[in-house]
Amino acid sequence: MPRHLRFWLIGVLGFCLVLGSSLGLGWPMFSTVQSPPPLSGLVQAGQPPTATLSFLGPTQFRGKTVAQVKVPAGQKVIALTFDDGPWGTSTTEVLAILAQHEVKATFFWIGAHLQRYPEVAKQVVKAGHAVGNHTWNHTYKPVTEEIAIKEIENTSFLIAKTTKVQTRLFRPPGGILNNGLVAYATKKNYTTLMWSVDPHDSAPKGTSEDIIKRVLAQAKPGGIILLHDGGGDRQATIKALPAMITKLKAKGYSFVTIPELLRLGGGTPKPSPTPLASPVPSPTPSLAPDLPKPKPAPTTPPEPPPAEPAVTPVPQAPPTTPAVQPIPLPSPSPQP
């Protein structure tokens, strides 16, 4: 083959690989966006979009980390959650399966993907599913609070701008609890959602049969199932989903969204292998000191001291956390 023709074919092949990656044909794109859009003036730069739907979570779960919910006896419910979307055709395929089986789920979105697929996101909300925040870049690295603000609040702002949904449901990428993201989310009263069922559906060589077996083996009432609809080739998950739903229903399970699950009972935090970054200790209420016992009179037989009044802690009002206004997102630069 002539040398100039060989070089031409190599160039065409390289262009096709780049194009395929940018279109999301099976390769994760987390590394294509290095940093969230810059902020100008933080919250002061503008007013947040008006939301018509809110997923805030019950008060007792705000600022908490939850992996499973203790539900009342007889409530055999479980929650499907999907990470890393919205995503091209795979998210729409998941939506079609959920609609066919009359199941509602919760989708945790990456800001960079939402910027890329806003119409898919609108379909998710229109179908009645709940949504949460999965950061802008899906970063695993330790971050400063300034970066955490950009990762989380830029995503919240874009969710509200695109879908008119205000959400305070947060899922840390990779389930990492100590890189600065969860510390910020906790400080701002997001509910951090982990999971109790992990079928490893995003594993490169995973099969639909493996996914189904792991879900059925780990499922318990009040559980949260981790699945993925974006970030790469999700055909194994899509293939497993119908049978997974059917088999769980046959075992007596019904499906709820994360907000519905939280309303059913108390949460069980997922233990962290290492402490959260910069943990804030809970204040211990101080009690009034014990009253001194009276001394007996010197010229009369001693009398028993009067009973001491019970010391009652002074009730403290719960701390008020100012409402977090999403940070306005500048006009996005064109994706490569």
Short mmCIF file of C-alpha atoms in Angstrom, two decimals:
data_model
loop_
_atom_site.label_atom_id
_atom_site.label_comp_id
_atom_site.label_asym_id
_atom_site.label_seq_id
_atom_site.Cartn_x
_atom_site.Cartn_y
_atom_site.Cartn_z
CA MET A 1 0.00 0.00 0.00
CA PRO A 2 1.45 3.44 -0.85
CA ARG A 3 2.74 5.33 2.20
CA HIS A 4 0.51 8.37 1.64
CA LEU A 5 -2.60 6.14 1.49
CA ARG A 6 -1.57 4.36 4.72
CA PHE A 7 -1.22 7.71 6.54
CA TRP A 8 -4.62 8.81 5.19
CA LEU A 9 -6.32 5.65 6.54
CA ILE A 10 -4.68 6.10 9.96
CA GLY A 11 -5.97 9.66 10.11
CA VAL A 12 -9.52 8.59 9.23
CA LEU A 13 -9.44 5.86 11.88
CA GLY A 14 -8.25 8.32 14.54
CA PHE A 15 -11.03 10.74 13.62
CA CYS A 16 -13.65 7.98 13.93
CA LEU A 17 -12.37 7.00 17.39
CA VAL A 18 -12.58 10.59 18.62
CA LEU A 19 -16.05 11.02 17.12
CA GLY A 20 -17.27 7.75 18.65
CA SER A 21 -16.04 8.77 22.08
CA SER A 22 -17.69 12.17 21.87
CA LEU A 23 -21.00 10.60 20.90
CA GLY A 24 -20.93 8.20 23.82
CA LEU A 25 -20.68 4.97 21.84
CA GLY A 26 -19.64 2.80 24.74
CA TRP A 27 -16.78 4.71 26.38
CA PRO A 28 -17.14 6.69 29.59
CA MET A 29 -16.70 10.41 29.11
CA PHE A 30 -15.87 11.40 32.70
CA SER A 31 -12.35 12.42 31.71
CA THR A 32 -13.47 14.76 28.92
CA VAL A 33 -14.59 17.54 31.29
CA GLN A 34 -11.82 18.62 33.64
CA SER A 35 -13.48 21.31 35.74
CA PRO A 36 -16.93 22.79 36.31
CA PRO A 37 -17.76 26.05 34.58
CA PRO A 38 -16.23 29.04 36.40
CA LEU A 39 -18.38 31.01 38.80
CA SER A 40 -18.69 34.79 38.80
CA GLY A 41 -19.73 36.29 42.08
CA LEU A 42 -21.04 32.95 43.43
CA VAL A 43 -24.62 33.18 44.71
CA GLN A 44 -24.67 36.95 44.27
CA ALA A 45 -24.35 36.63 40.50
CA GLY A 46 -28.05 36.01 39.93
CA GLN A 47 -31.30 34.52 41.13
CA PRO A 48 -31.88 30.76 40.97
CA PRO A 49 -34.42 29.45 38.45
CA THR A 50 -37.99 29.05 39.65
CA ALA A 51 -38.72 25.42 40.55
CA THR A 52 -42.17 23.87 40.16
CA LEU A 53 -41.24 20.50 41.72
CA SER A 54 -39.09 19.77 44.77
CA PHE A 55 -37.30 16.68 46.05
CA LEU A 56 -36.06 17.88 49.43
CA GLY A 57 -36.48 14.78 51.58
CA PRO A 58 -38.06 14.69 55.06
CA THR A 59 -36.51 17.02 57.62
CA GLN A 60 -34.99 14.24 59.71
CA PHE A 61 -32.90 13.07 56.75
CA ARG A 62 -31.44 16.44 55.75
CA GLY A 63 -27.72 16.54 56.33
CA LYS A 64 -27.68 12.76 56.82
CA THR A 65 -26.21 9.83 54.89
CA VAL A 66 -28.65 7.00 54.15
CA ALA A 67 -28.05 3.60 52.56
CA GLN A 68 -31.19 1.78 53.63
CA VAL A 69 -34.49 2.72 55.25
CA LYS A 70 -36.18 0.89 58.10
CA VAL A 71 -39.72 0.56 56.81
CA PRO A 72 -42.82 -0.49 58.78
CA ALA A 73 -43.60 -4.20 58.97
CA GLY A 74 -45.47 -5.37 55.92
CA GLN A 75 -44.04 -2.61 53.69
CA LYS A 76 -41.99 -4.69 51.27
CA VAL A 77 -40.69 -1.81 49.18
CA ILE A 78 -37.42 -1.19 47.40
CA ALA A 79 -35.99 1.71 45.35
CA LEU A 80 -34.35 1.56 41.94
CA THR A 81 -31.73 4.27 41.37
CA PHE A 82 -29.81 5.07 38.19
CA ASP A 83 -26.50 6.98 38.11
CA ASP A 84 -24.42 8.88 35.55
CA GLY A 85 -27.19 10.08 33.23
CA PRO A 86 -28.86 11.57 31.43
CA TRP A 87 -27.40 9.65 28.52
CA GLY A 88 -28.39 9.32 24.87
CA THR A 89 -30.41 6.25 24.01
CA SER A 90 -29.72 4.18 27.13
CA THR A 91 -31.70 6.51 29.41
CA THR A 92 -34.66 6.50 27.04
CA GLU A 93 -34.52 2.69 26.88
CA VAL A 94 -34.60 2.54 30.68
CA LEU A 95 -37.57 4.92 30.71
CA ALA A 96 -39.46 2.71 28.27
CA ILE A 97 -38.92 -0.39 30.43
CA LEU A 98 -39.98 1.41 33.61
CA ALA A 99 -43.12 2.69 31.90
CA GLN A 100 -43.97 -0.78 30.61
CA HIS A 101 -43.73 -2.22 34.14
CA GLU A 102 -45.34 0.82 35.81
CA VAL A 103 -42.31 1.46 38.03
CA LYS A 104 -40.97 4.80 39.27
CA ALA A 105 -37.26 5.27 39.99
CA THR A 106 -34.73 7.93 41.00
CA PHE A 107 -32.07 9.25 38.61
CA PHE A 108 -28.84 10.87 39.86
CA TRP A 109 -27.51 13.21 37.19
CA ILE A 110 -24.05 14.41 36.25
CA GLY A 111 -24.06 18.10 35.37
CA ALA A 112 -21.86 17.72 32.29
CA HIS A 113 -24.19 15.00 30.95
CA LEU A 114 -27.28 17.07 31.71
CA GLN A 115 -25.75 19.91 29.74
CA ARG A 116 -25.31 17.49 26.85
CA TYR A 117 -28.72 15.78 26.97
CA PRO A 118 -31.28 18.28 28.35
CA GLU A 119 -34.20 16.84 26.39
CA VAL A 120 -33.60 13.37 27.83
CA ALA A 121 -33.66 14.90 31.32
CA LYS A 122 -37.01 16.51 30.61
CA GLN A 123 -38.39 13.11 29.60
CA VAL A 124 -37.31 11.65 32.96
CA VAL A 125 -39.15 14.33 34.92
CA LYS A 126 -42.20 14.22 32.67
CA ALA A 127 -42.48 10.47 33.29
CA GLY A 128 -42.80 11.11 37.03
CA HIS A 129 -39.41 9.94 38.27
CA ALA A 130 -37.38 11.60 41.04
CA VAL A 131 -33.98 13.15 40.36
CA GLY A 132 -30.85 13.85 42.38
CA ASN A 133 -27.42 15.45 42.11
CA HIS A 134 -24.34 13.38 41.16
CA THR A 135 -21.85 16.31 40.80
CA TRP A 136 -20.74 18.03 37.63
CA ASN A 137 -17.73 15.87 36.71
CA HIS A 138 -18.11 12.62 38.69
CA THR A 139 -14.77 13.27 40.37
CA TYR A 140 -13.22 10.86 42.88
CA LYS A 141 -10.36 13.17 43.87
CA PRO A 142 -10.19 15.17 47.11
CA VAL A 143 -11.63 18.65 46.56
CA THR A 144 -11.60 21.95 48.38
CA GLU A 145 -14.88 23.46 49.53
CA GLU A 146 -14.67 25.91 46.63
CA ILE A 147 -14.54 23.04 44.14
CA ALA A 148 -17.29 21.17 46.02
CA ILE A 149 -19.52 24.22 45.65
CA LYS A 150 -18.91 24.26 41.91
CA GLU A 151 -19.43 20.50 41.52
CA ILE A 152 -22.67 20.36 43.49
CA GLU A 153 -24.32 23.77 43.17
CA ASN A 154 -23.66 24.18 39.45
CA THR A 155 -25.37 20.83 38.93
CA SER A 156 -28.32 21.78 41.15
CA PHE A 157 -28.67 25.05 39.27
CA LEU A 158 -28.68 23.34 35.87
CA ILE A 159 -31.22 20.75 37.05
CA ALA A 160 -33.55 23.57 38.12
CA LYS A 161 -32.91 25.56 34.97
CA THR A 162 -33.51 22.60 32.66
CA THR A 163 -36.35 20.74 34.38
CA LYS A 164 -37.80 23.21 36.96
CA VAL A 165 -36.91 20.71 39.70
CA GLN A 166 -35.25 21.65 42.97
CA THR A 167 -33.49 18.67 44.51
CA ARG A 168 -31.55 18.18 47.73
CA LEU A 169 -30.83 14.51 47.06
CA PHE A 170 -27.10 13.89 46.55
CA ARG A 171 -25.08 10.83 45.64
CA PRO A 172 -21.27 11.02 45.82
CA PRO A 173 -19.40 9.55 42.84
CA GLY A 174 -18.09 6.10 43.65
CA GLY A 175 -19.73 6.27 47.06
CA ILE A 176 -16.67 8.15 48.36
CA LEU A 177 -17.57 9.85 51.62
CA ASN A 178 -14.35 11.60 52.62
CA ASN A 179 -13.08 13.62 49.64
CA GLY A 180 -14.82 16.88 50.56
CA LEU A 181 -18.03 16.51 48.55
CA VAL A 182 -20.14 14.84 51.24
CA ALA A 183 -18.77 17.23 53.87
CA TYR A 184 -20.12 20.15 51.85
CA ALA A 185 -23.40 18.40 51.02
CA THR A 186 -23.94 17.61 54.71
CA LYS A 187 -23.17 21.20 55.68
CA LYS A 188 -25.82 22.42 53.23
CA ASN A 189 -28.48 19.91 54.34
CA TYR A 190 -28.46 17.68 51.28
CA THR A 191 -29.49 14.09 51.98
CA THR A 192 -26.61 11.87 50.86
CA LEU A 193 -27.94 8.65 49.31
CA MET A 194 -25.79 5.55 49.23
CA TRP A 195 -27.10 2.05 48.45
CA SER A 196 -27.63 -1.37 49.99
CA VAL A 197 -27.67 -3.39 46.75
CA ASP A 198 -24.74 -3.18 44.32
CA PRO A 199 -24.92 -5.63 41.39
CA HIS A 200 -21.79 -4.12 39.77
CA ASP A 201 -23.75 -3.45 36.61
CA SER A 202 -21.12 -1.00 35.35
CA ALA A 203 -18.36 -3.65 35.34
CA PRO A 204 -16.92 -3.94 31.81
CA LYS A 205 -17.49 -7.71 31.52
CA GLY A 206 -20.67 -7.94 33.59
CA THR A 207 -23.63 -9.88 32.21
CA SER A 208 -27.34 -9.37 32.66
CA GLU A 209 -27.57 -12.74 34.42
CA ASP A 210 -24.93 -11.66 36.97
CA ILE A 211 -26.78 -8.40 37.60
CA ILE A 212 -30.10 -10.16 38.24
CA LYS A 213 -28.56 -12.74 40.59
CA ARG A 214 -26.81 -10.12 42.69
CA VAL A 215 -29.90 -7.95 43.00
CA LEU A 216 -32.09 -10.86 44.08
CA ALA A 217 -29.47 -12.05 46.59
CA GLN A 218 -29.03 -8.62 48.22
CA ALA A 219 -32.58 -7.26 48.09
CA LYS A 220 -34.27 -6.44 51.40
CA PRO A 221 -37.29 -4.29 52.32
CA GLY A 222 -36.26 -0.65 52.47
CA GLY A 223 -33.25 -1.28 50.24
CA ILE A 224 -31.73 0.97 47.60
CA ILE A 225 -30.51 -0.64 44.36
CA LEU A 226 -27.57 0.97 42.54
CA LEU A 227 -27.75 0.84 38.73
CA HIS A 228 -26.36 2.94 35.88
CA ASP A 229 -28.04 4.41 32.80
CA GLY A 230 -25.17 6.61 31.63
CA GLY A 231 -21.41 6.96 31.36
CA GLY A 232 -20.85 4.14 28.89
CA ASP A 233 -22.35 1.00 27.38
CA ARG A 234 -25.28 0.02 29.62
CA GLN A 235 -26.79 -2.75 27.51
CA ALA A 236 -26.25 -5.36 30.24
CA THR A 237 -28.28 -3.24 32.66
CA ILE A 238 -31.00 -2.61 30.11
CA LYS A 239 -31.21 -6.32 29.29
CA ALA A 240 -31.38 -7.25 33.00
CA LEU A 241 -33.95 -4.65 34.02
CA PRO A 242 -37.22 -6.28 32.84
CA ALA A 243 -36.45 -9.66 34.43
CA MET A 244 -35.13 -7.97 37.57
CA ILE A 245 -38.39 -6.05 38.04
CA THR A 246 -40.53 -9.10 37.29
CA LYS A 247 -38.64 -11.35 39.72
CA LEU A 248 -38.70 -8.77 42.52
CA LYS A 249 -42.44 -8.29 42.04
CA ALA A 250 -42.86 -12.07 42.21
CA LYS A 251 -41.14 -11.95 45.61
CA GLY A 252 -43.70 -9.42 46.80
CA TYR A 253 -41.73 -6.21 46.31
CA SER A 254 -43.18 -2.93 45.12
CA PHE A 255 -41.06 -0.06 43.84
CA VAL A 256 -40.82 3.47 45.22
CA THR A 257 -38.75 6.57 44.55
CA ILE A 258 -36.16 7.74 47.06
CA PRO A 259 -38.42 10.54 48.41
CA GLU A 260 -41.22 8.00 48.90
CA LEU A 261 -38.85 5.58 50.63
CA LEU A 262 -37.57 8.25 53.02
CA ARG A 263 -41.11 9.16 54.01
CA LEU A 264 -41.79 5.57 55.09
CA GLY A 265 -39.41 5.40 58.03
CA GLY A 266 -36.08 5.97 59.73
CA GLY A 267 -32.81 5.75 57.86
CA THR A 268 -29.82 3.49 58.42
CA PRO A 269 -26.58 5.37 57.62
CA LYS A 270 -24.01 3.47 55.59
CA PRO A 271 -20.81 3.06 57.65
CA SER A 272 -17.85 4.91 56.21
CA PRO A 273 -14.46 3.14 56.03
CA THR A 274 -12.79 6.42 56.97
CA PRO A 275 -14.10 9.51 58.78
CA LEU A 276 -15.74 12.26 56.81
CA ALA A 277 -13.53 15.18 55.97
CA SER A 278 -13.71 17.89 58.64
CA PRO A 279 -16.47 16.31 60.72
CA VAL A 280 -18.50 18.74 62.79
CA PRO A 281 -19.05 17.40 66.33
CA SER A 282 -22.60 17.50 67.64
CA PRO A 283 -22.92 19.93 70.55
CA THR A 284 -23.74 18.35 73.92
CA PRO A 285 -26.45 20.29 75.80
CA SER A 286 -25.25 21.52 79.18
CA LEU A 287 -27.45 20.93 82.22
CA ALA A 288 -27.96 23.28 85.16
CA PRO A 289 -25.72 22.34 88.15
CA ASP A 290 -27.19 20.35 91.05
CA LEU A 291 -28.64 22.44 93.85
CA PRO A 292 -26.55 22.37 97.09
CA LYS A 293 -27.97 20.39 100.02
CA PRO A 294 -28.92 22.49 103.07
CA LYS A 295 -26.74 22.06 106.21
CA PRO A 296 -28.50 20.86 109.42
CA ALA A 297 -29.06 23.40 112.23
CA PRO A 298 -26.27 23.16 114.90
CA THR A 299 -28.61 23.02 117.97
CA THR A 300 -31.24 20.58 116.67
CA PRO A 301 -31.02 17.03 115.43
CA PRO A 302 -30.18 16.91 111.76
CA GLU A 303 -33.14 16.71 109.44
CA PRO A 304 -33.12 14.96 106.12
CA PRO A 305 -32.34 17.37 103.33
CA PRO A 306 -35.25 18.36 101.12
CA ALA A 307 -35.63 16.49 97.87
CA GLU A 308 -33.71 18.06 95.06
CA PRO A 309 -35.78 19.22 92.13
CA ALA A 310 -35.25 17.24 88.96
CA VAL A 311 -32.92 18.94 86.54
CA THR A 312 -34.52 19.22 83.15
CA PRO A 313 -32.39 20.08 80.12
CA VAL A 314 -33.40 23.31 78.48
CA PRO A 315 -34.81 22.38 75.08
CA GLN A 316 -32.77 23.78 72.30
CA ALA A 317 -34.29 24.88 69.05
CA PRO A 318 -32.86 23.04 66.07
CA PRO A 319 -30.23 25.03 64.25
CA THR A 320 -31.53 26.87 61.28
CA THR A 321 -29.63 26.51 58.09
CA PRO A 322 -30.08 29.26 55.56
CA ALA A 323 -31.62 28.10 52.34
CA VAL A 324 -29.00 27.28 49.74
CA GLN A 325 -29.50 29.12 46.54
CA PRO A 326 -28.17 27.25 43.50
CA ILE A 327 -25.24 28.93 41.84
CA PRO A 328 -26.02 30.39 38.39
CA LEU A 329 -24.36 28.50 35.60
CA PRO A 330 -22.59 30.50 32.90
CA SER A 331 -23.26 29.79 29.27
CA PRO A 332 -21.59 26.45 28.53
CA SER A 333 -18.73 26.21 26.10
CA PRO A 334 -19.29 23.82 23.17
CA GLN A 335 -18.48 20.20 24.00
CA PRO A 336 -15.56 18.66 22.10
#
